[in-house]
mmCIF file of C-alpha atoms in Angstrom:
data_model
loop_
_atom_site.group_PDB
_atom_site.id
_atom_site.type_symbol
_atom_site.label_atom_id
_atom_site.label_comp_id
_atom_site.label_asym_id
_atom_site.label_seq_id
_atom_site.Cartn_x
_atom_site.Cartn_y
_atom_site.Cartn_z
ATOM 1 C CA ASN W 1 -68.730 81.645 -15.076
ATOM 2 C CA ALA W 2 -67.843 79.826 -18.294
ATOM 3 C CA GLY W 3 -71.287 78.159 -18.387
ATOM 4 C CA VAL W 4 -71.294 74.992 -20.503
ATOM 5 C CA THR W 5 -68.120 74.212 -22.407
ATOM 6 C CA GLN W 6 -67.626 71.525 -25.059
ATOM 7 C CA THR W 7 -64.556 70.103 -26.740
ATOM 8 C CA PRO W 8 -63.638 69.644 -29.494
ATOM 9 C CA LYS W 9 -65.432 72.193 -31.699
ATOM 10 C CA PHE W 10 -64.895 70.162 -34.857
ATOM 11 C CA ARG W 11 -63.879 66.576 -35.558
ATOM 12 C CA ILE W 12 -63.660 64.291 -38.580
ATOM 13 C CA LEU W 13 -63.795 60.553 -37.899
ATOM 14 C CA LYS W 14 -63.402 57.538 -40.138
ATOM 15 C CA ILE W 15 -66.069 54.842 -40.048
ATOM 16 C CA GLY W 16 -65.451 52.497 -37.117
ATOM 17 C CA GLN W 17 -63.315 54.908 -35.103
ATOM 18 C CA SER W 18 -64.281 55.941 -31.594
ATOM 19 C CA MET W 19 -64.130 59.224 -29.730
ATOM 20 C CA THR W 20 -65.367 61.044 -26.662
ATOM 21 C CA LEU W 21 -67.090 64.413 -26.740
ATOM 22 C CA GLN W 22 -66.357 66.358 -23.586
ATOM 23 C CA CYS W 23 -68.859 68.540 -21.726
ATOM 24 C CA THR W 24 -68.296 70.543 -18.540
ATOM 25 C CA GLN W 25 -70.552 72.974 -16.667
ATOM 26 C CA ASP W 26 -69.631 75.241 -13.787
ATOM 27 C CA MET W 27 -73.134 76.236 -12.645
ATOM 28 C CA ASN W 28 -73.556 73.316 -10.226
ATOM 29 C CA HIS W 29 -76.539 72.078 -12.220
ATOM 30 C CA ASN W 30 -77.884 68.629 -11.404
ATOM 31 C CA TYR W 31 -79.324 67.907 -14.847
ATOM 32 C CA MET W 32 -77.225 67.485 -17.963
ATOM 33 C CA TYR W 33 -78.200 66.501 -21.488
ATOM 34 C CA TRP W 34 -76.751 65.509 -24.835
ATOM 35 C CA TYR W 35 -78.574 66.445 -28.035
ATOM 36 C CA ARG W 36 -77.849 66.027 -31.705
ATOM 37 C CA GLN W 37 -79.006 68.522 -34.330
ATOM 38 C CA ASP W 38 -79.293 67.360 -37.930
ATOM 39 C CA PRO W 39 -79.782 69.889 -40.759
ATOM 40 C CA GLY W 40 -83.372 71.152 -40.911
ATOM 41 C CA MET W 41 -84.403 69.070 -37.890
ATOM 42 C CA GLY W 42 -85.147 69.807 -34.275
ATOM 43 C CA LEU W 43 -82.759 68.795 -31.521
ATOM 44 C CA LYS W 44 -83.059 65.145 -30.523
ATOM 45 C CA LEU W 45 -82.221 63.982 -26.993
ATOM 46 C CA ILE W 46 -79.535 61.274 -26.877
ATOM 47 C CA TYR W 47 -78.937 60.798 -23.143
ATOM 48 C CA TYR W 48 -79.511 62.766 -19.983
ATOM 49 C CA SER W 49 -78.404 62.662 -16.367
ATOM 50 C CA VAL W 50 -80.196 63.807 -13.213
ATOM 51 C CA GLY W 51 -77.071 63.774 -11.079
ATOM 52 C CA ALA W 52 -73.669 62.177 -10.585
ATOM 53 C CA GLY W 53 -73.881 58.422 -11.146
ATOM 54 C CA ILE W 54 -77.359 58.537 -12.736
ATOM 55 C CA THR W 55 -77.950 58.486 -16.483
ATOM 56 C CA ASP W 56 -80.857 57.551 -18.719
ATOM 57 C CA LYS W 57 -81.625 57.118 -22.399
ATOM 58 C CA GLY W 58 -83.297 59.770 -24.464
ATOM 59 C CA GLU W 59 -84.958 59.539 -27.846
ATOM 60 C CA VAL W 60 -81.954 58.417 -29.964
ATOM 61 C CA PRO W 61 -79.408 56.598 -27.712
ATOM 62 C CA ASN W 62 -78.233 53.868 -30.092
ATOM 63 C CA GLY W 63 -74.520 54.060 -30.892
ATOM 64 C CA TYR W 64 -73.699 56.268 -27.893
ATOM 65 C CA ASN W 65 -72.703 55.852 -24.258
ATOM 66 C CA VAL W 66 -72.426 58.295 -21.366
ATOM 67 C CA SER W 67 -71.126 58.457 -17.840
ATOM 68 C CA ARG W 68 -71.522 61.002 -15.036
ATOM 69 C CA SER W 69 -68.862 60.586 -12.371
ATOM 70 C CA THR W 70 -68.984 64.227 -11.206
ATOM 71 C CA THR W 71 -71.574 67.011 -11.165
ATOM 72 C CA GLU W 72 -69.509 69.049 -13.611
ATOM 73 C CA ASP W 73 -68.681 66.539 -16.368
ATOM 74 C CA PHE W 74 -70.874 64.565 -18.752
ATOM 75 C CA PRO W 75 -68.858 62.988 -21.581
ATOM 76 C CA LEU W 76 -70.497 61.339 -24.603
ATOM 77 C CA ARG W 77 -68.773 58.307 -26.118
ATOM 78 C CA LEU W 78 -69.099 57.081 -29.714
ATOM 79 C CA GLU W 79 -67.700 53.548 -29.939
ATOM 80 C CA LEU W 80 -67.995 52.626 -33.633
ATOM 81 C CA ALA W 81 -68.592 55.767 -35.637
ATOM 82 C CA ALA W 82 -71.064 55.529 -38.528
ATOM 83 C CA PRO W 83 -71.959 58.081 -41.237
ATOM 84 C CA SER W 84 -75.429 58.397 -39.647
ATOM 85 C CA GLN W 85 -73.742 59.995 -36.631
ATOM 86 C CA THR W 86 -72.608 62.974 -38.688
ATOM 87 C CA SER W 87 -74.293 65.830 -36.866
ATOM 88 C CA VAL W 88 -73.824 68.773 -34.515
ATOM 89 C CA TYR W 89 -73.820 67.702 -30.874
ATOM 90 C CA PHE W 90 -74.955 70.005 -28.084
ATOM 91 C CA CYS W 91 -74.510 69.510 -24.382
ATOM 92 C CA ALA W 92 -76.864 71.347 -22.021
ATOM 93 C CA SER W 93 -77.479 71.658 -18.314
ATOM 94 C CA SER W 94 -80.297 72.858 -16.065
ATOM 95 C CA TYR W 95 -80.877 73.331 -12.350
ATOM 96 C CA SER W 96 -83.772 70.863 -12.317
ATOM 97 C CA ARG W 97 -86.161 69.209 -14.749
ATOM 98 C CA ALA W 98 -85.792 71.186 -17.970
ATOM 99 C CA GLY W 99 -89.506 71.614 -18.469
ATOM 100 C CA GLY W 100 -89.680 74.442 -15.974
ATOM 101 C CA TYR W 101 -86.035 75.406 -15.769
ATOM 102 C CA GLU W 102 -83.980 76.980 -18.515
ATOM 103 C CA GLN W 103 -81.482 74.760 -20.271
ATOM 104 C CA TYR W 104 -78.068 76.313 -20.865
ATOM 105 C CA PHE W 105 -76.381 75.027 -23.998
ATOM 106 C CA GLY W 106 -72.754 74.651 -24.928
ATOM 107 C CA PRO W 107 -71.393 75.915 -28.275
ATOM 108 C CA GLY W 108 -71.645 72.510 -29.950
ATOM 109 C CA THR W 109 -69.322 69.960 -31.557
ATOM 110 C CA ARG W 110 -69.570 69.500 -35.326
ATOM 111 C CA LEU W 111 -68.797 65.850 -36.121
ATOM 112 C CA THR W 112 -68.322 64.380 -39.590
ATOM 113 C CA VAL W 113 -67.985 60.627 -40.114
ATOM 114 C CA THR W 114 -66.638 59.531 -43.499
ATOM 115 C CA LYS C 1 -97.596 61.889 -31.554
ATOM 116 C CA ASN C 2 -96.283 65.038 -29.882
ATOM 117 C CA GLN C 3 -95.022 67.462 -32.499
ATOM 118 C CA VAL C 4 -93.879 71.069 -32.830
ATOM 119 C CA GLU C 5 -94.170 72.664 -36.258
ATOM 120 C CA GLN C 6 -92.654 76.037 -37.135
ATOM 121 C CA SER C 7 -93.241 78.344 -40.059
ATOM 122 C CA PRO C 8 -91.840 79.719 -42.171
ATOM 123 C CA GLN C 9 -88.695 77.591 -42.531
ATOM 124 C CA SER C 10 -86.755 80.690 -43.537
ATOM 125 C CA LEU C 11 -87.408 84.390 -43.787
ATOM 126 C CA ILE C 12 -85.499 87.390 -45.158
ATOM 127 C CA ILE C 13 -86.447 90.926 -44.122
ATOM 128 C CA LEU C 14 -84.873 94.360 -44.286
ATOM 129 C CA GLU C 15 -83.271 95.918 -41.244
ATOM 130 C CA GLY C 16 -85.772 97.945 -39.242
ATOM 131 C CA LYS C 17 -88.783 95.931 -40.354
ATOM 132 C CA ASN C 18 -90.977 93.797 -38.081
ATOM 133 C CA CYS C 19 -91.658 90.092 -38.496
ATOM 134 C CA THR C 20 -93.667 87.293 -36.888
ATOM 135 C CA LEU C 21 -92.666 83.658 -36.582
ATOM 136 C CA GLN C 22 -95.225 80.906 -35.982
ATOM 137 C CA CYS C 23 -95.243 77.750 -33.875
ATOM 138 C CA ASN C 24 -98.016 75.125 -33.789
ATOM 139 C CA TYR C 25 -97.840 72.190 -31.405
ATOM 140 C CA THR C 26 -99.735 69.037 -30.547
ATOM 141 C CA VAL C 27 -97.957 68.345 -27.249
ATOM 142 C CA SER C 28 -100.290 67.121 -24.532
ATOM 143 C CA PRO C 29 -100.494 67.523 -21.640
ATOM 144 C CA PHE C 30 -98.903 70.950 -22.033
ATOM 145 C CA SER C 31 -96.511 72.408 -19.472
ATOM 146 C CA ASN C 32 -94.755 75.380 -21.041
ATOM 147 C CA LEU C 33 -93.417 76.809 -24.272
ATOM 148 C CA ARG C 34 -90.049 78.457 -24.793
ATOM 149 C CA TRP C 35 -88.565 80.401 -27.674
ATOM 150 C CA TYR C 36 -84.826 80.062 -28.177
ATOM 151 C CA LYS C 37 -82.477 82.084 -30.363
ATOM 152 C CA GLN C 38 -79.597 80.172 -31.961
ATOM 153 C CA ASP C 39 -76.830 82.165 -33.591
ATOM 154 C CA THR C 40 -74.799 80.397 -36.285
ATOM 155 C CA GLY C 41 -72.220 78.106 -34.696
ATOM 156 C CA ARG C 42 -73.586 78.612 -31.173
ATOM 157 C CA GLY C 43 -75.936 76.825 -28.828
ATOM 158 C CA PRO C 44 -79.552 77.971 -28.331
ATOM 159 C CA VAL C 45 -80.265 80.722 -25.796
ATOM 160 C CA SER C 46 -83.663 81.133 -24.132
ATOM 161 C CA LEU C 47 -85.662 84.274 -25.024
ATOM 162 C CA THR C 48 -89.003 83.678 -23.285
ATOM 163 C CA ILE C 49 -90.975 81.020 -21.459
ATOM 164 C CA MET C 50 -94.769 80.880 -21.158
ATOM 165 C CA THR C 51 -97.031 78.630 -19.155
ATOM 166 C CA PHE C 52 -100.651 77.700 -19.825
ATOM 167 C CA SER C 53 -102.081 80.809 -18.178
ATOM 168 C CA GLU C 54 -99.863 83.345 -19.945
ATOM 169 C CA ASN C 55 -100.946 84.979 -23.207
ATOM 170 C CA THR C 56 -98.007 87.221 -23.909
ATOM 171 C CA LYS C 57 -94.481 87.848 -22.701
ATOM 172 C CA SER C 58 -91.886 90.343 -23.852
ATOM 173 C CA ASN C 59 -88.107 90.432 -23.787
ATOM 174 C CA GLY C 60 -86.948 93.732 -25.256
ATOM 175 C CA ARG C 61 -87.898 93.803 -28.942
ATOM 176 C CA TYR C 62 -89.120 90.187 -28.769
ATOM 177 C CA THR C 63 -92.760 89.510 -27.892
ATOM 178 C CA ALA C 64 -94.122 85.979 -27.657
ATOM 179 C CA THR C 65 -97.819 85.108 -27.607
ATOM 180 C CA LEU C 66 -99.528 81.873 -26.667
ATOM 181 C CA ASP C 67 -103.019 80.581 -27.443
ATOM 182 C CA ALA C 68 -103.296 77.358 -25.454
ATOM 183 C CA ASP C 69 -106.753 76.637 -26.877
ATOM 184 C CA THR C 70 -105.590 76.526 -30.485
ATOM 185 C CA LYS C 71 -102.088 75.348 -29.488
ATOM 186 C CA GLN C 72 -100.376 78.144 -31.333
ATOM 187 C CA SER C 73 -97.584 80.538 -30.420
ATOM 188 C CA SER C 74 -95.925 83.383 -32.239
ATOM 189 C CA LEU C 75 -92.718 85.362 -31.795
ATOM 190 C CA HIS C 76 -92.879 88.970 -32.964
ATOM 191 C CA ILE C 77 -89.661 90.885 -33.546
ATOM 192 C CA THR C 78 -89.940 94.648 -33.666
ATOM 193 C CA ALA C 79 -87.560 97.013 -35.470
ATOM 194 C CA SER C 80 -85.234 94.218 -36.544
ATOM 195 C CA GLN C 81 -81.474 94.584 -36.285
ATOM 196 C CA LEU C 82 -78.668 92.786 -38.107
ATOM 197 C CA SER C 83 -77.901 90.937 -34.876
ATOM 198 C CA ASP C 84 -81.358 89.341 -35.017
ATOM 199 C CA SER C 85 -80.127 87.128 -37.870
ATOM 200 C CA ALA C 86 -80.339 83.648 -36.344
ATOM 201 C CA SER C 87 -82.503 80.563 -36.070
ATOM 202 C CA TYR C 88 -85.467 80.798 -33.718
ATOM 203 C CA ILE C 89 -86.568 77.551 -32.116
ATOM 204 C CA CYS C 90 -89.902 76.828 -30.445
ATOM 205 C CA VAL C 91 -89.685 74.238 -27.649
ATOM 206 C CA VAL C 92 -92.676 72.707 -25.876
ATOM 207 C CA SER C 93 -92.541 70.712 -22.632
ATOM 208 C CA GLU C 94 -94.922 67.976 -21.522
ATOM 209 C CA ALA C 95 -96.602 68.164 -18.135
ATOM 210 C CA SER C 96 -95.799 64.592 -17.230
ATOM 211 C CA SER C 97 -93.418 62.732 -14.956
ATOM 212 C CA ALA C 98 -91.045 62.380 -17.896
ATOM 213 C CA SER C 99 -91.125 66.133 -18.629
ATOM 214 C CA LYS C 100 -90.420 65.358 -22.255
ATOM 215 C CA ILE C 101 -89.203 68.326 -24.290
ATOM 216 C CA ILE C 102 -89.989 68.605 -28.002
ATOM 217 C CA PHE C 103 -87.974 70.931 -30.225
ATOM 218 C CA GLY C 104 -89.253 72.502 -33.409
ATOM 219 C CA SER C 105 -86.934 72.557 -36.413
ATOM 220 C CA GLY C 106 -86.628 76.341 -36.249
ATOM 221 C CA THR C 107 -87.093 79.365 -38.502
ATOM 222 C CA ARG C 108 -83.956 80.735 -40.113
ATOM 223 C CA LEU C 109 -84.214 84.563 -40.068
ATOM 224 C CA SER C 110 -81.897 86.754 -42.133
ATOM 225 C CA ILE C 111 -81.842 90.532 -41.727
ATOM 226 C CA ARG C 112 -80.572 92.475 -44.718
ATOM 227 C CA PRO C 113 -79.126 96.008 -44.375
#
């Protein structure tokens, strides 16, 4: 099993550009999550999904959009990139609610907006 | 406000030595506490999970303790190895319908040969 995979690993965007961060898991997990990790800070939840077709906002959703058309894929869309979105983005998945079930994380996407 | 505080922010020790990392939390109601290891450039990987009734749990050279009364946890690493160099993140889950998860900012551990 590949687990959770993310692409790209690195990306530099200009202010106002848009992009999609890809996330795929092959563990047949229902729950998927997007986090951002800023230097010296804990991970912050952006969006999560409890299954195909169902998504919900996390702690810091502004400036992002998600979709979940399949169990495996959970892309994160940035429409108008801003310097405040410079961060490392992690996708994760879990069998059920992450409180009691381990979250499996992808390797991360390092995004710089200039 | 639910918070998870970790100390120290960073730590340098010599290979073979032991160390202890601390985690204090104010999350309520409490469900469980996990310790994750995050290697540079990688995603976090779970080391241990403890619920309210568990005081200690081991995973090889890693031993986590939990005092639910004082809302404190520690991660003890025995006989450190160079591969233990990483960030260690304490994560606490709420026992609510939202199952909110709060991440600490981590302790950056460096093992010197």
